[in-house]
Amino acid sequence: MKSNAAAKRYQTKSIIGIAAIIIVVILGAILVTRNVSQSIINENVDVIQEIANHDRHSVMNSLSLRYDVLEGIADSIMHEKTENIQDMQLILQDRMNSVPGAKELSLVDDEGKVYKNTGVVAYQAEVDELCSAHSGRFAVRYNRPDAMMEMRREMLLFAVPTDFSVGDVHFRNIIATMNIETLGNELKIDSYGGKGYSSIVDEAGNYIVNVSTTHNFLTYDNFFEDMEEAVIKGHDSAASVLAEAKEKGFCSGTYPLDGEEYIAVATNLEDADWVLVSVVPMEVFS
């Protein structure tokens, strides 16, 4: 009887020992799989980031070029000691084509009046508010509700600060506007055979450049709305991804959406209040 009991105890211990080994092996396999999967994701993020850097440099170069040209025009007006508003506007008209893609070139005075290259002088509340809200160079999405119907489309507004006077009028900004799609045409916004793409998004989630944007007047395609159903690993929302990118310069995450798994990489654009978002489906790496 004792030998049978001992045998049963031995058998029980053996089963427990084997079960423990199996559990350890399974857990180890899970950990290895997770580590390998995370390693693959990290490698893919690096690849996406390399492509995103191409887009980032393109955007930054486009912004810097326009900022530099605007500063040059302002400097020329200041150094020519122009004393007449009409002469100043003639200089704006003459130099407008030097700003790539510009549709209008204007100076903004301390009261918010806009002096356009066309000779028009008018107060524009939105321009006044934008210039008051920024102390340095800036670029924003801009719509002109006072424009003629055929001109009612999304625009970009570029601005740099100025500090000079013509007669008794002091000017605080020189600005240029251009069609929003002009910037998109300068970028490589799709990759991986058209399955991956990059978008430029402002702090409110509105697309500045997007492969599917409608470009209708006052119609804002919105990144946050597109990502409402997405659960991004390690983040509360798409807004938190953009916030981290703006704080740290870079952010990435994976998420399932409509039956597919995606990798998203967000990169801050320093010269504008924008974030570059690159999205690629995981399947392209399979």
mmCIF file of N, CA and C in Angstrom, residues 74-209:
data_model
loop_
_atom_site.group_PDB
_atom_site.id
_atom_site.type_symbol
_atom_site.label_atom_id
_atom_site.label_comp_id
_atom_site.label_asym_id
_atom_site.label_seq_id
_atom_site.Cartn_x
_atom_site.Cartn_y
_atom_site.Cartn_z
ATOM 1 N N ALA A 74 10.016 92.430 -47.795
ATOM 2 C CA ALA A 74 9.852 93.437 -46.744
ATOM 3 C C ALA A 74 11.130 94.270 -46.587
ATOM 4 N N ASP A 75 12.274 93.610 -46.639
ATOM 5 C CA ASP A 75 13.549 94.327 -46.513
ATOM 6 C C ASP A 75 13.746 95.311 -47.664
ATOM 7 N N SER A 76 13.358 94.891 -48.872
ATOM 8 C CA SER A 76 13.546 95.780 -50.018
ATOM 9 C C SER A 76 12.661 97.021 -49.911
ATOM 10 N N ILE A 77 11.432 96.849 -49.428
ATOM 11 C CA ILE A 77 10.537 98.001 -49.238
ATOM 12 C C ILE A 77 11.112 98.930 -48.175
ATOM 13 N N MET A 78 11.627 98.351 -47.097
ATOM 14 C CA MET A 78 12.183 99.144 -46.011
ATOM 15 C C MET A 78 13.431 99.899 -46.461
ATOM 16 N N HIS A 79 14.323 99.231 -47.182
ATOM 17 C CA HIS A 79 15.579 99.857 -47.584
ATOM 18 C C HIS A 79 15.402 100.874 -48.699
ATOM 19 N N GLU A 80 14.345 100.712 -49.500
ATOM 20 C CA GLU A 80 14.064 101.700 -50.546
ATOM 21 C C GLU A 80 13.420 102.958 -49.976
ATOM 22 N N LYS A 81 13.114 102.881 -48.662
ATOM 23 C CA LYS A 81 12.515 104.028 -47.960
ATOM 24 C C LYS A 81 11.277 104.547 -48.695
ATOM 25 N N THR A 82 10.431 103.619 -49.082
ATOM 26 C CA THR A 82 9.188 103.973 -49.764
ATOM 27 C C THR A 82 8.325 104.825 -48.844
ATOM 28 N N GLU A 83 7.852 105.967 -49.358
ATOM 29 C CA GLU A 83 7.084 106.893 -48.526
ATOM 30 C C GLU A 83 5.611 106.943 -48.898
ATOM 31 N N ASN A 84 5.263 106.271 -49.976
ATOM 32 C CA ASN A 84 3.913 106.359 -50.506
ATOM 33 C C ASN A 84 3.265 104.969 -50.512
ATOM 34 N N ILE A 85 2.034 104.858 -49.974
ATOM 35 C CA ILE A 85 1.337 103.569 -49.889
ATOM 36 C C ILE A 85 1.121 102.968 -51.271
ATOM 37 N N GLN A 86 0.762 103.794 -52.239
ATOM 38 C CA GLN A 86 0.521 103.294 -53.592
ATOM 39 C C GLN A 86 1.804 102.722 -54.198
ATOM 40 N N ASP A 87 2.929 103.403 -53.967
ATOM 41 C CA ASP A 87 4.208 102.888 -54.469
ATOM 42 C C ASP A 87 4.549 101.554 -53.797
ATOM 43 N N MET A 88 4.244 101.455 -52.505
ATOM 44 C CA MET A 88 4.490 100.216 -51.783
ATOM 45 C C MET A 88 3.678 99.071 -52.379
ATOM 46 N N GLN A 89 2.420 99.334 -52.705
ATOM 47 C CA GLN A 89 1.572 98.291 -53.275
ATOM 48 C C GLN A 89 2.022 97.914 -54.686
ATOM 49 N N LEU A 90 2.606 98.865 -55.410
ATOM 50 C CA LEU A 90 3.164 98.549 -56.725
ATOM 51 C C LEU A 90 4.362 97.609 -56.590
ATOM 52 N N ILE A 91 5.162 97.818 -55.542
ATOM 53 C CA ILE A 91 6.286 96.911 -55.282
ATOM 54 C C ILE A 91 5.765 95.511 -54.963
ATOM 55 N N LEU A 92 4.696 95.435 -54.162
ATOM 56 C CA LEU A 92 4.094 94.146 -53.851
ATOM 57 C C LEU A 92 3.613 93.450 -55.128
ATOM 58 N N GLN A 93 2.979 94.213 -56.004
ATOM 59 C CA GLN A 93 2.486 93.647 -57.260
ATOM 60 C C GLN A 93 3.654 93.137 -58.114
ATOM 61 N N ASP A 94 4.723 93.900 -58.137
ATOM 62 C CA ASP A 94 5.885 93.541 -58.945
ATOM 63 C C ASP A 94 6.580 92.290 -58.403
ATOM 64 N N ARG A 95 6.567 92.108 -57.079
ATOM 65 C CA ARG A 95 7.318 91.021 -56.454
ATOM 66 C C ARG A 95 6.466 89.781 -56.135
ATOM 67 N N MET A 96 5.169 89.844 -56.360
ATOM 68 C CA MET A 96 4.313 88.733 -55.954
ATOM 69 C C MET A 96 4.731 87.412 -56.590
ATOM 70 N N ASN A 97 5.107 87.445 -57.865
ATOM 71 C CA ASN A 97 5.460 86.205 -58.555
ATOM 72 C C ASN A 97 6.731 85.562 -58.026
ATOM 73 N N SER A 98 7.481 86.289 -57.206
ATOM 74 C CA SER A 98 8.695 85.695 -56.627
ATOM 75 C C SER A 98 8.366 84.781 -55.452
ATOM 76 N N VAL A 99 7.112 84.845 -54.955
ATOM 77 C CA VAL A 99 6.674 83.950 -53.881
ATOM 78 C C VAL A 99 6.007 82.739 -54.534
ATOM 79 N N PRO A 100 6.621 81.553 -54.460
ATOM 80 C CA PRO A 100 6.084 80.383 -55.170
ATOM 81 C C PRO A 100 4.616 80.109 -54.841
ATOM 82 N N GLY A 101 3.793 80.100 -55.889
ATOM 83 C CA GLY A 101 2.388 79.739 -55.733
ATOM 84 C C GLY A 101 1.492 80.816 -55.166
ATOM 85 N N ALA A 102 2.029 82.018 -54.901
ATOM 86 C CA ALA A 102 1.239 83.062 -54.241
ATOM 87 C C ALA A 102 0.092 83.543 -55.121
ATOM 88 N N LYS A 103 -1.069 83.727 -54.511
ATOM 89 C CA LYS A 103 -2.229 84.318 -55.177
ATOM 90 C C LYS A 103 -2.395 85.782 -54.791
ATOM 91 N N GLU A 104 -1.974 86.119 -53.588
ATOM 92 C CA GLU A 104 -1.998 87.514 -53.124
ATOM 93 C C GLU A 104 -0.798 87.759 -52.228
ATOM 94 N N LEU A 105 -0.311 88.997 -52.260
ATOM 95 C CA LEU A 105 0.796 89.418 -51.404
ATOM 96 C C LEU A 105 0.374 90.719 -50.736
ATOM 97 N N SER A 106 0.501 90.785 -49.417
ATOM 98 C CA SER A 106 -0.040 91.927 -48.683
ATOM 99 C C SER A 106 0.849 92.288 -47.492
ATOM 100 N N LEU A 107 0.645 93.514 -47.010
ATOM 101 C CA LEU A 107 1.228 93.956 -45.747
ATOM 102 C C LEU A 107 0.091 94.250 -44.773
ATOM 103 N N VAL A 108 0.331 93.982 -43.492
ATOM 104 C CA VAL A 108 -0.697 94.176 -42.459
ATOM 105 C C VAL A 108 -0.186 95.230 -41.480
ATOM 106 N N ASP A 109 -1.016 96.277 -41.249
ATOM 107 C CA ASP A 109 -0.583 97.323 -40.330
ATOM 108 C C ASP A 109 -0.990 96.998 -38.891
ATOM 109 N N ASP A 110 -0.643 97.885 -37.978
ATOM 110 C CA ASP A 110 -0.889 97.632 -36.555
ATOM 111 C C ASP A 110 -2.369 97.563 -36.214
ATOM 112 N N GLU A 111 -3.208 98.131 -37.061
ATOM 113 C CA GLU A 111 -4.645 98.138 -36.806
ATOM 114 C C GLU A 111 -5.361 96.956 -37.453
ATOM 115 N N GLY A 112 -4.620 96.123 -38.164
ATOM 116 C CA GLY A 112 -5.237 94.968 -38.811
ATOM 117 C C GLY A 112 -5.697 95.234 -40.232
ATOM 118 N N LYS A 113 -5.389 96.405 -40.775
ATOM 119 C CA LYS A 113 -5.723 96.673 -42.170
ATOM 120 C C LYS A 113 -4.744 95.924 -43.071
ATOM 121 N N VAL A 114 -5.292 95.378 -44.157
ATOM 122 C CA VAL A 114 -4.493 94.600 -45.096
ATOM 123 C C VAL A 114 -4.322 95.403 -46.381
ATOM 124 N N TYR A 115 -3.053 95.627 -46.766
ATOM 125 C CA TYR A 115 -2.708 96.394 -47.964
ATOM 126 C C TYR A 115 -2.241 95.407 -49.023
ATOM 127 N N LYS A 116 -3.110 95.150 -50.017
ATOM 128 C CA LYS A 116 -2.855 94.077 -50.976
ATOM 129 C C LYS A 116 -2.109 94.575 -52.204
ATOM 130 N N ASN A 117 -1.499 93.610 -52.903
ATOM 131 C CA ASN A 117 -0.782 93.941 -54.129
ATOM 132 C C ASN A 117 -1.738 94.457 -55.211
ATOM 133 N N THR A 118 -3.024 94.182 -55.055
ATOM 134 C CA THR A 118 -4.019 94.622 -56.041
ATOM 135 C C THR A 118 -4.403 96.089 -55.871
ATOM 136 N N GLY A 119 -3.918 96.727 -54.798
ATOM 137 C CA GLY A 119 -4.261 98.113 -54.520
ATOM 138 C C GLY A 119 -5.369 98.260 -53.498
ATOM 139 N N VAL A 120 -6.011 97.142 -53.142
ATOM 140 C CA VAL A 120 -7.098 97.178 -52.159
ATOM 141 C C VAL A 120 -6.518 97.363 -50.757
ATOM 142 N N VAL A 121 -7.213 98.177 -49.944
ATOM 143 C CA VAL A 121 -6.876 98.333 -48.531
ATOM 144 C C VAL A 121 -8.156 98.071 -47.744
ATOM 145 N N ALA A 122 -8.125 97.082 -46.839
ATOM 146 C CA ALA A 122 -9.340 96.749 -46.097
ATOM 147 C C ALA A 122 -8.974 96.053 -44.791
ATOM 148 N N TYR A 123 -9.788 96.281 -43.779
ATOM 149 C CA TYR A 123 -9.608 95.572 -42.510
ATOM 150 C C TYR A 123 -10.139 94.156 -42.660
ATOM 151 N N GLN A 124 -9.346 93.152 -42.232
ATOM 152 C CA GLN A 124 -9.785 91.763 -42.263
ATOM 153 C C GLN A 124 -9.582 91.188 -40.865
ATOM 154 N N ALA A 125 -10.699 90.921 -40.193
ATOM 155 C CA ALA A 125 -10.657 90.507 -38.791
ATOM 156 C C ALA A 125 -9.855 89.230 -38.582
ATOM 157 N N GLU A 126 -10.044 88.238 -39.464
ATOM 158 C CA GLU A 126 -9.346 86.965 -39.270
ATOM 159 C C GLU A 126 -7.841 87.132 -39.408
ATOM 160 N N VAL A 127 -7.419 87.937 -40.392
ATOM 161 C CA VAL A 127 -5.990 88.199 -40.572
ATOM 162 C C VAL A 127 -5.434 88.940 -39.361
ATOM 163 N N ASP A 128 -6.183 89.916 -38.883
ATOM 164 C CA ASP A 128 -5.781 90.672 -37.693
ATOM 165 C C ASP A 128 -5.591 89.725 -36.502
ATOM 166 N N GLU A 129 -6.542 88.822 -36.305
ATOM 167 C CA GLU A 129 -6.465 87.878 -35.179
ATOM 168 C C GLU A 129 -5.279 86.925 -35.326
ATOM 169 N N LEU A 130 -5.047 86.440 -36.534
ATOM 170 C CA LEU A 130 -3.936 85.515 -36.760
ATOM 171 C C LEU A 130 -2.593 86.187 -36.495
ATOM 172 N N CYS A 131 -2.441 87.405 -37.000
ATOM 173 C CA CYS A 131 -1.178 88.122 -36.808
ATOM 174 C C CYS A 131 -0.974 88.488 -35.335
ATOM 175 N N SER A 132 -2.063 88.785 -34.646
ATOM 176 C CA SER A 132 -1.960 89.113 -33.214
ATOM 177 C C SER A 132 -1.593 87.887 -32.384
ATOM 178 N N ALA A 133 -1.986 86.703 -32.864
ATOM 179 C CA ALA A 133 -1.767 85.474 -32.101
ATOM 180 C C ALA A 133 -0.375 84.879 -32.301
ATOM 181 N N HIS A 134 0.376 85.374 -33.286
ATOM 182 C CA HIS A 134 1.702 84.822 -33.577
ATOM 183 C C HIS A 134 2.755 85.930 -33.535
ATOM 184 N N SER A 135 3.845 85.633 -32.851
ATOM 185 C CA SER A 135 4.908 86.629 -32.732
ATOM 186 C C SER A 135 6.005 86.447 -33.778
ATOM 187 N N GLY A 136 6.086 85.265 -34.385
ATOM 188 C CA GLY A 136 7.127 85.003 -35.373
ATOM 189 C C GLY A 136 6.545 84.563 -36.696
ATOM 190 N N ARG A 137 7.324 83.812 -37.433
ATOM 191 C CA ARG A 137 6.846 83.244 -38.702
ATOM 192 C C ARG A 137 5.710 82.260 -38.418
ATOM 193 N N PHE A 138 4.738 82.212 -39.311
ATOM 194 C CA PHE A 138 3.699 81.196 -39.151
ATOM 195 C C PHE A 138 3.022 80.900 -40.480
ATOM 196 N N ALA A 139 2.425 79.723 -40.547
ATOM 197 C CA ALA A 139 1.644 79.311 -41.708
ATOM 198 C C ALA A 139 0.395 78.621 -41.197
ATOM 199 N N VAL A 140 -0.758 78.994 -41.732
ATOM 200 C CA VAL A 140 -2.027 78.438 -41.263
ATOM 201 C C VAL A 140 -2.957 78.173 -42.437
ATOM 202 N N ARG A 141 -3.894 77.284 -42.193
ATOM 203 C CA ARG A 141 -4.992 77.077 -43.131
ATOM 204 C C ARG A 141 -5.925 78.266 -43.014
ATOM 205 N N TYR A 142 -6.372 78.771 -44.152
ATOM 206 C CA TYR A 142 -7.086 80.049 -44.142
ATOM 207 C C TYR A 142 -8.171 80.034 -45.205
ATOM 208 N N ASN A 143 -9.362 80.485 -44.829
ATOM 209 C CA ASN A 143 -10.461 80.611 -45.779
ATOM 210 C C ASN A 143 -10.912 82.068 -45.846
ATOM 211 N N ARG A 144 -11.298 82.482 -47.010
ATOM 212 C CA ARG A 144 -11.681 83.879 -47.204
ATOM 213 C C ARG A 144 -13.188 83.989 -47.371
ATOM 214 N N PRO A 145 -13.933 84.195 -46.299
ATOM 215 C CA PRO A 145 -15.390 84.292 -46.418
ATOM 216 C C PRO A 145 -15.856 85.526 -47.168
ATOM 217 N N ASP A 146 -14.953 86.508 -47.377
ATOM 218 C CA ASP A 146 -15.349 87.714 -48.086
ATOM 219 C C ASP A 146 -14.998 87.641 -49.571
ATOM 220 N N ALA A 147 -14.462 86.500 -50.009
ATOM 221 C CA ALA A 147 -14.023 86.385 -51.394
ATOM 222 C C ALA A 147 -15.192 86.125 -52.332
ATOM 223 N N MET A 148 -14.948 86.368 -53.619
ATOM 224 C CA MET A 148 -15.950 86.052 -54.635
ATOM 225 C C MET A 148 -16.147 84.540 -54.667
ATOM 226 N N MET A 149 -17.312 84.063 -55.123
ATOM 227 C CA MET A 149 -17.644 82.651 -55.078
ATOM 228 C C MET A 149 -16.581 81.793 -55.759
ATOM 229 N N GLU A 150 -16.053 82.260 -56.914
ATOM 230 C CA GLU A 150 -15.083 81.437 -57.615
ATOM 231 C C GLU A 150 -13.749 81.356 -56.870
ATOM 232 N N MET A 151 -13.562 82.223 -55.878
ATOM 233 C CA MET A 151 -12.335 82.213 -55.101
ATOM 234 C C MET A 151 -12.514 81.506 -53.760
ATOM 235 N N ARG A 152 -13.713 81.023 -53.510
ATOM 236 C CA ARG A 152 -13.991 80.435 -52.201
ATOM 237 C C ARG A 152 -13.446 79.006 -52.138
ATOM 238 N N ARG A 153 -12.209 78.920 -51.734
ATOM 239 C CA ARG A 153 -11.567 77.622 -51.597
ATOM 240 C C ARG A 153 -10.547 77.715 -50.477
ATOM 241 N N GLU A 154 -10.120 76.558 -50.013
ATOM 242 C CA GLU A 154 -9.156 76.544 -48.928
ATOM 243 C C GLU A 154 -7.841 77.149 -49.391
ATOM 244 N N MET A 155 -7.269 77.962 -48.534
ATOM 245 C CA MET A 155 -6.008 78.622 -48.831
ATOM 246 C C MET A 155 -5.029 78.368 -47.691
ATOM 247 N N LEU A 156 -3.759 78.596 -47.958
ATOM 248 C CA LEU A 156 -2.740 78.664 -46.923
ATOM 249 C C LEU A 156 -2.275 80.100 -46.827
ATOM 250 N N LEU A 157 -2.055 80.544 -45.603
ATOM 251 C CA LEU A 157 -1.545 81.899 -45.370
ATOM 252 C C LEU A 157 -0.173 81.779 -44.721
ATOM 253 N N PHE A 158 0.829 82.400 -45.342
ATOM 254 C CA PHE A 158 2.186 82.446 -44.811
ATOM 255 C C PHE A 158 2.464 83.866 -44.343
ATOM 256 N N ALA A 159 3.120 83.998 -43.202
ATOM 257 C CA ALA A 159 3.377 85.336 -42.671
ATOM 258 C C ALA A 159 4.720 85.389 -41.951
ATOM 259 N N VAL A 160 5.378 86.542 -42.061
ATOM 260 C CA VAL A 160 6.580 86.816 -41.264
ATOM 261 C C VAL A 160 6.408 88.203 -40.650
ATOM 262 N N PRO A 161 6.966 88.413 -39.469
ATOM 263 C CA PRO A 161 6.842 89.732 -38.832
ATOM 264 C C PRO A 161 7.687 90.788 -39.535
ATOM 265 N N THR A 162 7.208 92.023 -39.506
ATOM 266 C CA THR A 162 7.963 93.151 -40.055
ATOM 267 C C THR A 162 7.981 94.277 -39.025
ATOM 268 N N ASP A 163 8.849 95.233 -39.249
ATOM 269 C CA ASP A 163 8.943 96.375 -38.334
ATOM 270 C C ASP A 163 9.447 97.589 -39.100
ATOM 271 N N PHE A 164 8.561 98.166 -39.905
ATOM 272 C CA PHE A 164 8.916 99.380 -40.647
ATOM 273 C C PHE A 164 7.644 100.169 -40.940
ATOM 274 N N SER A 165 7.836 101.390 -41.356
ATOM 275 C CA SER A 165 6.702 102.274 -41.649
ATOM 276 C C SER A 165 6.810 102.829 -43.062
ATOM 277 N N VAL A 166 5.658 103.071 -43.653
ATOM 278 C CA VAL A 166 5.563 103.802 -44.920
ATOM 279 C C VAL A 166 4.695 105.011 -44.622
ATOM 280 N N GLY A 167 5.302 106.204 -44.677
ATOM 281 C CA GLY A 167 4.603 107.390 -44.210
ATOM 282 C C GLY A 167 4.362 107.255 -42.719
ATOM 283 N N ASP A 168 3.123 107.407 -42.316
ATOM 284 C CA ASP A 168 2.803 107.282 -40.897
ATOM 285 C C ASP A 168 2.119 105.953 -40.566
ATOM 286 N N VAL A 169 2.207 104.989 -41.481
ATOM 287 C CA VAL A 169 1.594 103.672 -41.265
ATOM 288 C C VAL A 169 2.686 102.655 -40.929
ATOM 289 N N HIS A 170 2.556 102.024 -39.765
ATOM 290 C CA HIS A 170 3.529 101.012 -39.350
ATOM 291 C C HIS A 170 3.003 99.621 -39.687
ATOM 292 N N PHE A 171 3.877 98.798 -40.283
ATOM 293 C CA PHE A 171 3.486 97.454 -40.711
ATOM 294 C C PHE A 171 4.130 96.395 -39.821
ATOM 295 N N ARG A 172 3.289 95.446 -39.383
ATOM 296 C CA ARG A 172 3.774 94.400 -38.455
ATOM 297 C C ARG A 172 3.962 93.039 -39.113
ATOM 298 N N ASN A 173 3.334 92.807 -40.286
ATOM 299 C CA ASN A 173 3.476 91.513 -40.970
ATOM 300 C C ASN A 173 3.425 91.685 -42.476
ATOM 301 N N ILE A 174 4.138 90.835 -43.172
ATOM 302 C CA ILE A 174 3.942 90.667 -44.613
ATOM 303 C C ILE A 174 3.396 89.257 -44.800
ATOM 304 N N ILE A 175 2.358 89.112 -45.624
ATOM 305 C CA ILE A 175 1.680 87.822 -45.764
ATOM 306 C C ILE A 175 1.480 87.477 -47.241
ATOM 307 N N ALA A 176 1.402 86.176 -47.499
ATOM 308 C CA ALA A 176 1.059 85.689 -48.837
ATOM 309 C C ALA A 176 0.062 84.553 -48.683
ATOM 310 N N THR A 177 -0.866 84.473 -49.612
ATOM 311 C CA THR A 177 -1.814 83.359 -49.619
ATOM 312 C C THR A 177 -1.631 82.548 -50.896
ATOM 313 N N MET A 178 -1.893 81.242 -50.788
ATOM 314 C CA MET A 178 -1.820 80.384 -51.976
ATOM 315 C C MET A 178 -2.839 79.264 -51.829
ATOM 316 N N ASN A 179 -3.177 78.630 -52.959
ATOM 317 C CA ASN A 179 -4.104 77.506 -52.922
ATOM 318 C C ASN A 179 -3.509 76.379 -52.107
ATOM 319 N N ILE A 180 -4.331 75.739 -51.294
ATOM 320 C CA ILE A 180 -3.841 74.716 -50.375
ATOM 321 C C ILE A 180 -3.256 73.512 -51.108
ATOM 322 N N GLU A 181 -3.790 73.196 -52.292
ATOM 323 C CA GLU A 181 -3.286 72.016 -52.996
ATOM 324 C C GLU A 181 -1.898 72.238 -53.579
ATOM 325 N N THR A 182 -1.464 73.494 -53.672
ATOM 326 C CA THR A 182 -0.117 73.766 -54.194
ATOM 327 C C THR A 182 0.943 73.071 -53.349
ATOM 328 N N LEU A 183 0.783 73.129 -52.026
ATOM 329 C CA LEU A 183 1.734 72.473 -51.139
ATOM 330 C C LEU A 183 1.667 70.960 -51.305
ATOM 331 N N GLY A 184 0.455 70.424 -51.437
ATOM 332 C CA GLY A 184 0.294 68.981 -51.619
ATOM 333 C C GLY A 184 0.983 68.488 -52.874
ATOM 334 N N ASN A 185 0.959 69.300 -53.933
ATOM 335 C CA ASN A 185 1.597 68.915 -55.187
ATOM 336 C C ASN A 185 3.117 68.860 -55.073
ATOM 337 N N GLU A 186 3.661 69.517 -54.060
ATOM 338 C CA GLU A 186 5.112 69.532 -53.872
ATOM 339 C C GLU A 186 5.601 68.340 -53.061
ATOM 340 N N LEU A 187 4.674 67.552 -52.508
ATOM 341 C CA LEU A 187 5.057 66.494 -51.579
ATOM 342 C C LEU A 187 4.889 65.101 -52.177
ATOM 343 N N LYS A 188 5.684 64.179 -51.670
ATOM 344 C CA LYS A 188 5.521 62.752 -51.975
ATOM 345 C C LYS A 188 4.583 62.207 -50.899
ATOM 346 N N ILE A 189 3.261 62.253 -51.147
ATOM 347 C CA ILE A 189 2.321 61.934 -50.072
ATOM 348 C C ILE A 189 1.787 60.514 -50.126
ATOM 349 N N ASP A 190 2.289 59.686 -51.070
ATOM 350 C CA ASP A 190 1.893 58.279 -51.015
ATOM 351 C C ASP A 190 3.120 57.401 -51.273
ATOM 352 N N SER A 191 3.081 56.195 -50.775
ATOM 353 C CA SER A 191 4.197 55.275 -50.915
ATOM 354 C C SER A 191 3.678 53.849 -50.809
ATOM 355 N N TYR A 192 4.582 52.875 -50.919
ATOM 356 C CA TYR A 192 4.212 51.457 -50.861
ATOM 357 C C TYR A 192 3.089 51.140 -51.849
ATOM 358 N N GLY A 193 3.281 51.577 -53.095
ATOM 359 C CA GLY A 193 2.298 51.281 -54.120
ATOM 360 C C GLY A 193 0.960 51.937 -53.889
ATOM 361 N N GLY A 194 0.953 53.073 -53.186
ATOM 362 C CA GLY A 194 -0.281 53.794 -52.921
ATOM 363 C C GLY A 194 -1.011 53.320 -51.680
ATOM 364 N N LYS A 195 -0.496 52.285 -51.003
ATOM 365 C CA LYS A 195 -1.160 51.791 -49.792
ATOM 366 C C LYS A 195 -0.816 52.632 -48.571
ATOM 367 N N GLY A 196 0.362 53.230 -48.564
ATOM 368 C CA GLY A 196 0.748 54.112 -47.468
ATOM 369 C C GLY A 196 0.676 55.556 -47.936
ATOM 370 N N TYR A 197 0.510 56.477 -46.999
ATOM 371 C CA TYR A 197 0.405 57.882 -47.378
ATOM 372 C C TYR A 197 0.799 58.769 -46.196
ATOM 373 N N SER A 198 1.081 60.011 -46.511
ATOM 374 C CA SER A 198 1.376 61.010 -45.482
ATOM 375 C C SER A 198 0.376 62.150 -45.588
ATOM 376 N N SER A 199 0.010 62.694 -44.462
ATOM 377 C CA SER A 199 -0.882 63.848 -44.407
ATOM 378 C C SER A 199 -0.280 64.903 -43.491
ATOM 379 N N ILE A 200 -0.627 66.142 -43.725
ATOM 380 C CA ILE A 200 -0.250 67.218 -42.822
ATOM 381 C C ILE A 200 -1.509 67.662 -42.106
ATOM 382 N N VAL A 201 -1.435 67.716 -40.777
ATOM 383 C CA VAL A 201 -2.602 67.971 -39.937
ATOM 384 C C VAL A 201 -2.299 69.139 -39.008
ATOM 385 N N ASP A 202 -3.277 70.043 -38.807
ATOM 386 C CA ASP A 202 -3.056 71.144 -37.881
ATOM 387 C C ASP A 202 -3.483 70.734 -36.467
ATOM 388 N N GLU A 203 -3.342 71.644 -35.499
ATOM 389 C CA GLU A 203 -3.581 71.295 -34.098
ATOM 390 C C GLU A 203 -5.028 70.911 -33.826
ATOM 391 N N ALA A 204 -5.953 71.337 -34.696
ATOM 392 C CA ALA A 204 -7.360 70.974 -34.526
ATOM 393 C C ALA A 204 -7.705 69.660 -35.222
ATOM 394 N N GLY A 205 -6.695 69.031 -35.854
ATOM 395 C CA GLY A 205 -6.932 67.780 -36.568
ATOM 396 C C GLY A 205 -7.339 67.975 -38.013
ATOM 397 N N ASN A 206 -7.492 69.231 -38.469
ATOM 398 C CA ASN A 206 -7.875 69.479 -39.856
ATOM 399 C C ASN A 206 -6.701 69.197 -40.794
ATOM 400 N N TYR A 207 -7.004 68.564 -41.920
ATOM 401 C CA TYR A 207 -5.970 68.259 -42.890
ATOM 402 C C TYR A 207 -5.525 69.530 -43.622
ATOM 403 N N ILE A 208 -4.218 69.731 -43.663
ATOM 404 C CA ILE A 208 -3.643 70.752 -44.543
ATOM 405 C C ILE A 208 -3.390 70.116 -45.897
ATOM 406 N N VAL A 209 -2.778 68.935 -45.877
ATOM 407 C CA VAL A 209 -2.560 68.138 -47.082
ATOM 408 C C VAL A 209 -3.030 66.725 -46.783
#
